PDB file of C-alpha atoms and ligand atoms in Angstrom:
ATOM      1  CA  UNK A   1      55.160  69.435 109.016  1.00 90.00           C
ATOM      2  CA  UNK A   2      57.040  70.233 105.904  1.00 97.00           C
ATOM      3  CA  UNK A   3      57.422  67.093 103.700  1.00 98.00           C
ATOM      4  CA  UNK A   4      59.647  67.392 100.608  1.00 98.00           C
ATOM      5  CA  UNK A   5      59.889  65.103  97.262  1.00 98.00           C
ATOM      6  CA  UNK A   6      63.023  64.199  95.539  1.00 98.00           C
ATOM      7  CA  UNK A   7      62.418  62.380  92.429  1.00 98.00           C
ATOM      8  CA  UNK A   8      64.771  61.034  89.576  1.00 98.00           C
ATOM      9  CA  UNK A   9      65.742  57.904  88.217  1.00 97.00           C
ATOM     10  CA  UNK A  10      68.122  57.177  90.020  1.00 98.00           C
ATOM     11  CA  UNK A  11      69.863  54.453  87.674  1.00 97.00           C
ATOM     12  CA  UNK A  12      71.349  53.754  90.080  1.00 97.00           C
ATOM     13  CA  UNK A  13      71.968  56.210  92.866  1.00 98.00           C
ATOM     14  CA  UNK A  14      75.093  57.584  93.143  1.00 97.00           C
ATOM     15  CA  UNK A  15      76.915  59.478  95.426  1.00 97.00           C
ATOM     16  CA  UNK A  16      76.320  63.196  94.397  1.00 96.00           C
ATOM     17  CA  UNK A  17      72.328  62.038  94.576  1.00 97.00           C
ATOM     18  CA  UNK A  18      73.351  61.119  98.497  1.00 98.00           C
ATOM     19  CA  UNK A  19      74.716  64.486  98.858  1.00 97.00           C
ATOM     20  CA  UNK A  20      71.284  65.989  97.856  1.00 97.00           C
ATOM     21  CA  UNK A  21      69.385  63.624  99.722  1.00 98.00           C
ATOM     22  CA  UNK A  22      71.326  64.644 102.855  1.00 97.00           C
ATOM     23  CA  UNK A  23      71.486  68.221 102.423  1.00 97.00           C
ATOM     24  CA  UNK A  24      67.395  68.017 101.668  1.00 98.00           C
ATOM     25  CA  UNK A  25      66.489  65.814 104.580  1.00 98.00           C
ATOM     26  CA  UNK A  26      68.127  68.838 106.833  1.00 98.00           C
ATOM     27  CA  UNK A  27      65.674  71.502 105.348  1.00 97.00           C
ATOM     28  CA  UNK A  28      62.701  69.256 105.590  1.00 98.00           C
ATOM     29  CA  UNK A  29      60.388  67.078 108.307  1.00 98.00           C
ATOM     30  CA  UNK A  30      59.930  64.261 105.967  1.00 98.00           C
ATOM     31  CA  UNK A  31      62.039  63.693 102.070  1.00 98.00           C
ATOM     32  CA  UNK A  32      60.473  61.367 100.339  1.00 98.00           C
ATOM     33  CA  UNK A  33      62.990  60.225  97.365  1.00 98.00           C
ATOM     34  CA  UNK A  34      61.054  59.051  94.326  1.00 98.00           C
ATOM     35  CA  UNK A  35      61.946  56.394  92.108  1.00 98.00           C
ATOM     36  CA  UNK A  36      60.490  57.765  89.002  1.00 97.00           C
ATOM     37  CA  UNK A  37      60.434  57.046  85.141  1.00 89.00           C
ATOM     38  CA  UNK A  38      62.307  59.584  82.834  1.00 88.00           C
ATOM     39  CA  UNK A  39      61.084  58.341  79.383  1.00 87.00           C
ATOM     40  CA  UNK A  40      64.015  59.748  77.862  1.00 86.00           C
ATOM     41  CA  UNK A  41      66.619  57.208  79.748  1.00 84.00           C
ATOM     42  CA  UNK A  42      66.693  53.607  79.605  1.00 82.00           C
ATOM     43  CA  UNK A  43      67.131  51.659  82.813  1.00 90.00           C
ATOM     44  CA  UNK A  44      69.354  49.026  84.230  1.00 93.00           C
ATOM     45  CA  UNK A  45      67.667  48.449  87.586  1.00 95.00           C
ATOM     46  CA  UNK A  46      63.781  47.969  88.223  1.00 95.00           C
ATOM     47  CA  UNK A  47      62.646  50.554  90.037  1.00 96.00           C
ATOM     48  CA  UNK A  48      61.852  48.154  92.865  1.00 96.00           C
ATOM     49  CA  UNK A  49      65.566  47.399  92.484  1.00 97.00           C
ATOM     50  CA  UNK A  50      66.210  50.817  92.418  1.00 97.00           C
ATOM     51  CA  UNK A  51      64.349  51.608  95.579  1.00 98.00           C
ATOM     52  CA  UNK A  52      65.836  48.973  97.892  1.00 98.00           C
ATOM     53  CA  UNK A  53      69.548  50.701  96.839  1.00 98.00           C
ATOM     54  CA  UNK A  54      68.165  53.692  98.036  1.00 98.00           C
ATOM     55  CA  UNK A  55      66.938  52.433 101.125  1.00 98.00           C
ATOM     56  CA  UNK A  56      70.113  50.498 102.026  1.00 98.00           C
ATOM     57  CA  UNK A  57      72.207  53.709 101.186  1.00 98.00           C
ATOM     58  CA  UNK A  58      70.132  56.357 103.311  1.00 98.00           C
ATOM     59  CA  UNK A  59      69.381  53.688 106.137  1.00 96.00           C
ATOM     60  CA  UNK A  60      70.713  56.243 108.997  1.00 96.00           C
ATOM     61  CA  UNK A  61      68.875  59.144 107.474  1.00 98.00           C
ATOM     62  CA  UNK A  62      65.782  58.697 110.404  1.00 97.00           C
ATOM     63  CA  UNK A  63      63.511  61.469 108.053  1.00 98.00           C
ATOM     64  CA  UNK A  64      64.045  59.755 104.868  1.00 98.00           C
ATOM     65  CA  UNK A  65      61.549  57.329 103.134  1.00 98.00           C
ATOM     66  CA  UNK A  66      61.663  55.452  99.726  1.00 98.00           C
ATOM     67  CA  UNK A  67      58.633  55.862  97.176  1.00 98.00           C
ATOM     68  CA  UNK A  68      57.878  54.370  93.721  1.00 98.00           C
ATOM     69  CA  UNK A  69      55.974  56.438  90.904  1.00 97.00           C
ATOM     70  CA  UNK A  70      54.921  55.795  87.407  1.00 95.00           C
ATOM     71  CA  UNK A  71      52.951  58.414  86.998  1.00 95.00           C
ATOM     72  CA  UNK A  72      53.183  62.593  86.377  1.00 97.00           C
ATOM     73  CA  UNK A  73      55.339  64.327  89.700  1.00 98.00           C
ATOM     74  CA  UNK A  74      52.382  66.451  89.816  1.00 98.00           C
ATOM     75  CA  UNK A  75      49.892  63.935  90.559  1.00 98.00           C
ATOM     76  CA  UNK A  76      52.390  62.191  93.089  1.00 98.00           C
ATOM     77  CA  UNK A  77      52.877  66.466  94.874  1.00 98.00           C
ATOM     78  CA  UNK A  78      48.678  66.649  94.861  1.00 98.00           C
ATOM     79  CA  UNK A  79      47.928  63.162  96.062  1.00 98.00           C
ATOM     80  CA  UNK A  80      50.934  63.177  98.743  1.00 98.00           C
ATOM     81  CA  UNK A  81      50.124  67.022 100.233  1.00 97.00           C
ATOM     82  CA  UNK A  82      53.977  67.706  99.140  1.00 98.00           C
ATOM     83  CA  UNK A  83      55.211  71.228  99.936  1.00 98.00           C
ATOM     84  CA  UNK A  84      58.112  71.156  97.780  1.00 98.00           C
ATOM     85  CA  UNK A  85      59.929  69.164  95.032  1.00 98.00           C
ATOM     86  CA  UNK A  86      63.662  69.175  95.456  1.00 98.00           C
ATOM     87  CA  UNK A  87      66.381  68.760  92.577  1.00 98.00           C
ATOM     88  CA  UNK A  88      69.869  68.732  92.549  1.00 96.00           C
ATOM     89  CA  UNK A  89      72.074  70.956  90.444  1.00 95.00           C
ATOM     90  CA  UNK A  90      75.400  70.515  89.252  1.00 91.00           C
ATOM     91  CA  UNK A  91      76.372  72.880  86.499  1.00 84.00           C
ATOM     92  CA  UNK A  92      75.031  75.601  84.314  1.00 84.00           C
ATOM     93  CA  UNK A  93      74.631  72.459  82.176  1.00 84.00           C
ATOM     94  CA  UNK A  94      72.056  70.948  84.131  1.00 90.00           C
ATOM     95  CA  UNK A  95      69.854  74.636  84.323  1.00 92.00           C
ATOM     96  CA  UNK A  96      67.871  74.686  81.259  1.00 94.00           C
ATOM     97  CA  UNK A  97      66.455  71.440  82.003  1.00 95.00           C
ATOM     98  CA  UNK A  98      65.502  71.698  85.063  1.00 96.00           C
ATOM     99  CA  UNK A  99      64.247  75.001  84.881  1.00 96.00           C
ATOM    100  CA  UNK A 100      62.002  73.773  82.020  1.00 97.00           C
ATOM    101  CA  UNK A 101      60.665  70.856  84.188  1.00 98.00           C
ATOM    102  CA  UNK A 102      59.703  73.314  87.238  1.00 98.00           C
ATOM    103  CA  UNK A 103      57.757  75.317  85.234  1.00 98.00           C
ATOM    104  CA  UNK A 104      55.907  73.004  83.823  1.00 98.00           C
ATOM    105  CA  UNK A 105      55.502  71.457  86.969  1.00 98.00           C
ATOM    106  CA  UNK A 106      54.050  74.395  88.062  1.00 98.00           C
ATOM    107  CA  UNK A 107      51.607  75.346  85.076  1.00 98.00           C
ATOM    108  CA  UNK A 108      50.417  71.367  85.464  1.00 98.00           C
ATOM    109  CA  UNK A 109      50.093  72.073  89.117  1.00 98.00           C
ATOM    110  CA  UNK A 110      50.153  75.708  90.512  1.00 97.00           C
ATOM    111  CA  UNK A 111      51.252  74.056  94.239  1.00 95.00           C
ATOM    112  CA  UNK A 112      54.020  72.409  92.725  1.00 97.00           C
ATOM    113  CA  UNK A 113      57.097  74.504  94.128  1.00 97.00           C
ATOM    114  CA  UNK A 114      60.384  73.437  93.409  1.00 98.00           C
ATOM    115  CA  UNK A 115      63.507  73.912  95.418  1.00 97.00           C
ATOM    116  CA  UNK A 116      67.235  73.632  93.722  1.00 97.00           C
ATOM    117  CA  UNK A 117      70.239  72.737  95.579  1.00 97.00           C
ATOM    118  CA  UNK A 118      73.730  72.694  94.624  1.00 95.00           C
ATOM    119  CA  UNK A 119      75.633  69.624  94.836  1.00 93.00           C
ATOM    120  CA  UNK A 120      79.234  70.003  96.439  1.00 93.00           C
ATOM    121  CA  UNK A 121      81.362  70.610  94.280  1.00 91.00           C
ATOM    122  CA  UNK A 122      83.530  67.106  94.660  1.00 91.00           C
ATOM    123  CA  UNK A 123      80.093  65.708  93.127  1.00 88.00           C
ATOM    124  CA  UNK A 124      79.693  68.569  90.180  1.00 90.00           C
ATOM    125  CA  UNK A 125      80.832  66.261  87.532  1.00 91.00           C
ATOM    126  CA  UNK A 126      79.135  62.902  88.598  1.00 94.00           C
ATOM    127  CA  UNK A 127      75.927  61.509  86.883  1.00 95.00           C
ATOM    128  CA  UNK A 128      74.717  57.329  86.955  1.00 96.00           C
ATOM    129  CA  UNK A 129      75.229  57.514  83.053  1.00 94.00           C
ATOM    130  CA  UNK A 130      79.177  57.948  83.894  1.00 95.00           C
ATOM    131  CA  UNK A 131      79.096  55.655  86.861  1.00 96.00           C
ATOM    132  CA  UNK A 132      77.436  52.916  84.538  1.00 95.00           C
ATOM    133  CA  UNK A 133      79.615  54.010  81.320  1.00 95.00           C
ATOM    134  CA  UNK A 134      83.022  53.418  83.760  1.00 96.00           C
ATOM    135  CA  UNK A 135      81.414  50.413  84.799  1.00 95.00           C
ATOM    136  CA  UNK A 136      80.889  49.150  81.303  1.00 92.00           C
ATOM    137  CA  UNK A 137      84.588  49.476  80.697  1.00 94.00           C
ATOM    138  CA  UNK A 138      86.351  48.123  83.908  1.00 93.00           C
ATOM    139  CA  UNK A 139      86.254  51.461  85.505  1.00 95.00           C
ATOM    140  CA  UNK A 140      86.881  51.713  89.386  1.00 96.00           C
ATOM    141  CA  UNK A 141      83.299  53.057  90.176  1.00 96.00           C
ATOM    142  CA  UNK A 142      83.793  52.995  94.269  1.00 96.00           C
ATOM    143  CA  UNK A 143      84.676  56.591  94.491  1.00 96.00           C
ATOM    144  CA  UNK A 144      81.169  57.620  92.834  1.00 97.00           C
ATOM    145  CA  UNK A 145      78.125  54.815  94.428  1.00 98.00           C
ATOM    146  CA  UNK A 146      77.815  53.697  97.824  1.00 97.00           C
ATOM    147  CA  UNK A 147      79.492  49.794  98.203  1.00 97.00           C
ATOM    148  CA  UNK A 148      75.661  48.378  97.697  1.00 97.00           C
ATOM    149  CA  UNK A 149      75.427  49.872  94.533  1.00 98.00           C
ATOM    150  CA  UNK A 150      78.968  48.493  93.089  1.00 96.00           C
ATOM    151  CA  UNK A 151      77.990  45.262  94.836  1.00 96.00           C
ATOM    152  CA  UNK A 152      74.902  45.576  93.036  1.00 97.00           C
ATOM    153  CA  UNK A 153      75.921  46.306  89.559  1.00 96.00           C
ATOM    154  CA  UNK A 154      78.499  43.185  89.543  1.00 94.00           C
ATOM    155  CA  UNK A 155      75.677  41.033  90.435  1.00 93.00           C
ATOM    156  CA  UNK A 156      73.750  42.377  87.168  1.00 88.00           C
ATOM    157  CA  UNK A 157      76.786  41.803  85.594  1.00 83.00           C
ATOM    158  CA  UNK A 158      77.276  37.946  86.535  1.00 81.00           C
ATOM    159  CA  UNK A 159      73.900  37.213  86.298  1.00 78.00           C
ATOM    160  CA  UNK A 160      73.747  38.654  82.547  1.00 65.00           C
ATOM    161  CA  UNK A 161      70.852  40.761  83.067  1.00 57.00           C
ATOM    162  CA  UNK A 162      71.906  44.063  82.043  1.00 53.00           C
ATOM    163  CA  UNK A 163      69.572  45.549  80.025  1.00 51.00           C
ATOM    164  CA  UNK A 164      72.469  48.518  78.563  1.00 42.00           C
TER     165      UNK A 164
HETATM  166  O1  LIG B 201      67.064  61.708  87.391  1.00 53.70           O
HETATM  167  P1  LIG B 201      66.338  62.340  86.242  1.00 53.70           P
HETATM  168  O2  LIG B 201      66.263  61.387  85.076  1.00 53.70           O
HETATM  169  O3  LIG B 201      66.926  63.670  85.856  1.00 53.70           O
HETATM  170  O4  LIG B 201      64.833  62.627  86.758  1.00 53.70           O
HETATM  171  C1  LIG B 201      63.852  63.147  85.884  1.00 53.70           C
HETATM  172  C2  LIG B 201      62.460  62.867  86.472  1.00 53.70           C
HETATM  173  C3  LIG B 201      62.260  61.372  86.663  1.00 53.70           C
HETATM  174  C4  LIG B 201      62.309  63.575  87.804  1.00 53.70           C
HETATM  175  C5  LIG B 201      61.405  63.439  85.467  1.00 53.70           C
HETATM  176  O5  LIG B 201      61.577  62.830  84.209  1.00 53.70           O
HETATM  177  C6  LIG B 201      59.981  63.223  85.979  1.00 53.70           C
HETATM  178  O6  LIG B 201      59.497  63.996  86.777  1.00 53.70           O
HETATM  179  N1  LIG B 201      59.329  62.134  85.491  1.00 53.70           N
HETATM  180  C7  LIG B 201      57.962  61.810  85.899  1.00 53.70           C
HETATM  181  C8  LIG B 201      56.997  62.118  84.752  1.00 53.70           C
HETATM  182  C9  LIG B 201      56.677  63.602  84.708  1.00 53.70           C
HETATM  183  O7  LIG B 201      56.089  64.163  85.609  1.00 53.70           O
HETATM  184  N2  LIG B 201      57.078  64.265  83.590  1.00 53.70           N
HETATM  185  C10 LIG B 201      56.799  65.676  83.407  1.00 53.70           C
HETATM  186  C11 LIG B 201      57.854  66.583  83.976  1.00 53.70           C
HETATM  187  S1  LIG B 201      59.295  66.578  82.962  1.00 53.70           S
END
């Protein structure tokens, strides 16, 4: 059994994450997607928040499960007997990064292997920082998050509990 991790923030999910969750879930016996913290962003959602938006949004993916992590990926690939971490890629933009973050990955934890797939390319441009930035300024974000994460994001937004 082949079980695959696909972690990021997630803040929230959008749809060009979907489109790497469904693509990985095809490749894999189990995906687990992992909330997880990047210390670099600031979040709007919990990540218990973040994880039942998930979990409505992939509800008809059967091999998909929802996780939460605080910790290093590498502990979370040990602990969990993952085979392979999965990230998506949109640009060239995006390659530096993540190419850093596999290779440490990997000289943290020599089993952690990690797989990159392309988004399509109606998804290249999308990130949650633009769907939340839109947002911010009366933007029609529909196109870009499934309906529970627009729903979602109004609700923060009458209930005054953004955090930015
Ligand atoms: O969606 P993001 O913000 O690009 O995801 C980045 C994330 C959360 C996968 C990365 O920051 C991460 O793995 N955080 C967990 C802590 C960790 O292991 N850091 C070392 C590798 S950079």
């Amino acid at each position: 059994m082949k079980i695959a991790v696909y972690p990021g923030s997630f803040d929230p999910i959008t749809n060009g994450h979907l489109d790497i969750i469904s693509r990985a879930s095809k490749l894999c016996d189990r995906l687990i997607v992992l909330v997880s913290n990047n210390i670099a962003k600031k979040g709007m959602f919990s990540s218990a928040e973040k994880a039942q938006l998930i979990r409505d949004a992939v509800k008809d993916l059967p091999n998909v499960e929802i996780d939460c992590f605080e910790g290093l990926l590498v502990q979370y690939v040990e602990k969990h007997n993952i085979d392979v971490i999965v990230r998506g890629l949109r640009a060239i933009s995006d390659f530096e990064m993540e190419f850093q973050m596999a290779l440490l990955n990997r000289k943290l934890y020599e089993g952690a292997e990690t797989l990159f797939l392309m988004t399509s390319a109606e998804n290249s441009y999308l990130s949650s920082s633009m769907v939340k930035e839109l947002f911010y300024m009366n933007g029609d974000i529909n196109p870009f998050v499934p309906k529970c994460v627009e729903v979602a994001m109004r609700d923060k937004l009458l209930g005054g509990k953004i955090n930015g």
